[in-house]
Short mmCIF file of C-alpha atoms in Angstrom, two decimals:
data_model
loop_
_atom_site.label_atom_id
_atom_site.label_comp_id
_atom_site.label_asym_id
_atom_site.label_seq_id
_atom_site.Cartn_x
_atom_site.Cartn_y
_atom_site.Cartn_z
CA MET A 265 37.45 36.22 -31.02
CA SER A 266 35.61 33.29 -32.54
CA GLU A 267 32.37 34.00 -34.37
CA SER A 268 29.54 31.49 -34.74
CA VAL A 269 26.90 30.87 -37.37
CA TYR A 270 23.57 29.23 -36.58
CA LYS A 271 20.96 27.60 -38.78
CA ILE A 272 17.27 27.77 -37.86
CA ILE A 273 14.75 25.14 -38.94
CA ASN A 274 11.06 24.52 -38.24
CA LEU A 275 9.88 21.21 -36.80
CA VAL A 276 6.50 19.85 -35.75
CA GLY A 277 6.40 17.19 -33.05
CA SER A 278 3.28 15.26 -32.13
CA SER A 279 2.09 13.28 -29.13
CA THR A 280 -1.13 11.70 -27.93
CA THR A 281 -0.45 12.90 -24.36
CA SER A 282 0.81 16.52 -24.25
CA TRP A 283 2.42 19.49 -25.99
CA GLU A 284 5.53 18.98 -23.86
CA ASP A 285 5.87 15.39 -25.09
CA ALA A 286 5.34 16.61 -28.66
CA ALA A 287 8.17 19.16 -28.27
CA THR A 288 10.44 16.57 -26.67
CA SER A 289 9.74 14.15 -29.50
CA ALA A 290 10.76 16.72 -32.12
CA ILE A 291 13.94 17.66 -30.26
CA ASP A 292 14.89 14.01 -29.64
CA ARG A 293 14.47 13.19 -33.32
CA ALA A 294 16.43 16.26 -34.47
CA SER A 295 19.28 15.41 -32.10
CA GLN A 296 19.76 12.09 -33.90
CA SER A 297 20.98 13.84 -37.06
CA LEU A 298 21.97 17.37 -35.96
CA ARG A 299 24.76 18.36 -33.60
CA ASP A 300 25.06 21.26 -31.20
CA LEU A 301 21.37 22.09 -30.85
CA ARG A 302 20.97 25.46 -29.14
CA ILE A 303 17.46 26.82 -28.68
CA ALA A 304 13.94 25.58 -29.36
CA GLU A 305 11.30 28.28 -29.52
CA VAL A 306 7.64 27.26 -29.42
CA MET A 307 5.88 28.98 -32.30
CA LYS A 308 2.46 27.35 -32.24
CA LEU A 309 0.46 24.76 -30.32
CA ASP A 310 -2.51 22.92 -31.79
CA ILE A 311 -4.63 19.83 -31.26
CA LYS A 312 -5.87 17.42 -33.89
CA ILE A 313 -9.46 16.49 -33.09
CA GLU A 314 -11.10 13.18 -34.02
CA LYS A 315 -14.71 12.32 -33.21
CA GLY A 316 -15.03 15.44 -31.08
CA LYS A 317 -12.08 14.57 -28.80
CA PRO A 318 -8.42 15.56 -28.69
CA ALA A 319 -6.45 12.93 -30.61
CA GLN A 320 -3.01 14.47 -31.02
CA PHE A 321 -1.13 17.41 -29.50
CA ARG A 322 1.20 19.17 -31.95
CA THR A 323 4.00 21.59 -31.13
CA ASN A 324 5.57 23.69 -33.87
CA LEU A 325 9.16 24.62 -32.96
CA LYS A 326 11.82 26.90 -34.36
CA LEU A 327 15.09 25.06 -33.60
CA SER A 328 18.60 26.47 -33.92
CA PHE A 329 21.88 24.62 -34.19
CA LYS A 330 25.47 25.73 -34.66
CA TYR A 331 27.28 25.23 -37.95
CA GLN A 332 30.50 23.26 -37.45
CA ASP A 333 33.86 24.21 -38.95
#
């Protein structure tokens, strides 16, 4: 039986439109340099406020990927 090892990293994506777009942005960027992404777990959502209005949605993710042989 083959055993696997996974690495977990934290990422923060941002978007001016939504938390979903912020998460997608972080995953898209990570996929450019990491292979075999597995699971993204949302750890925290927050909004940067400027002049009393939402300016940026931020999604903090815990992202796992498989170590390659």
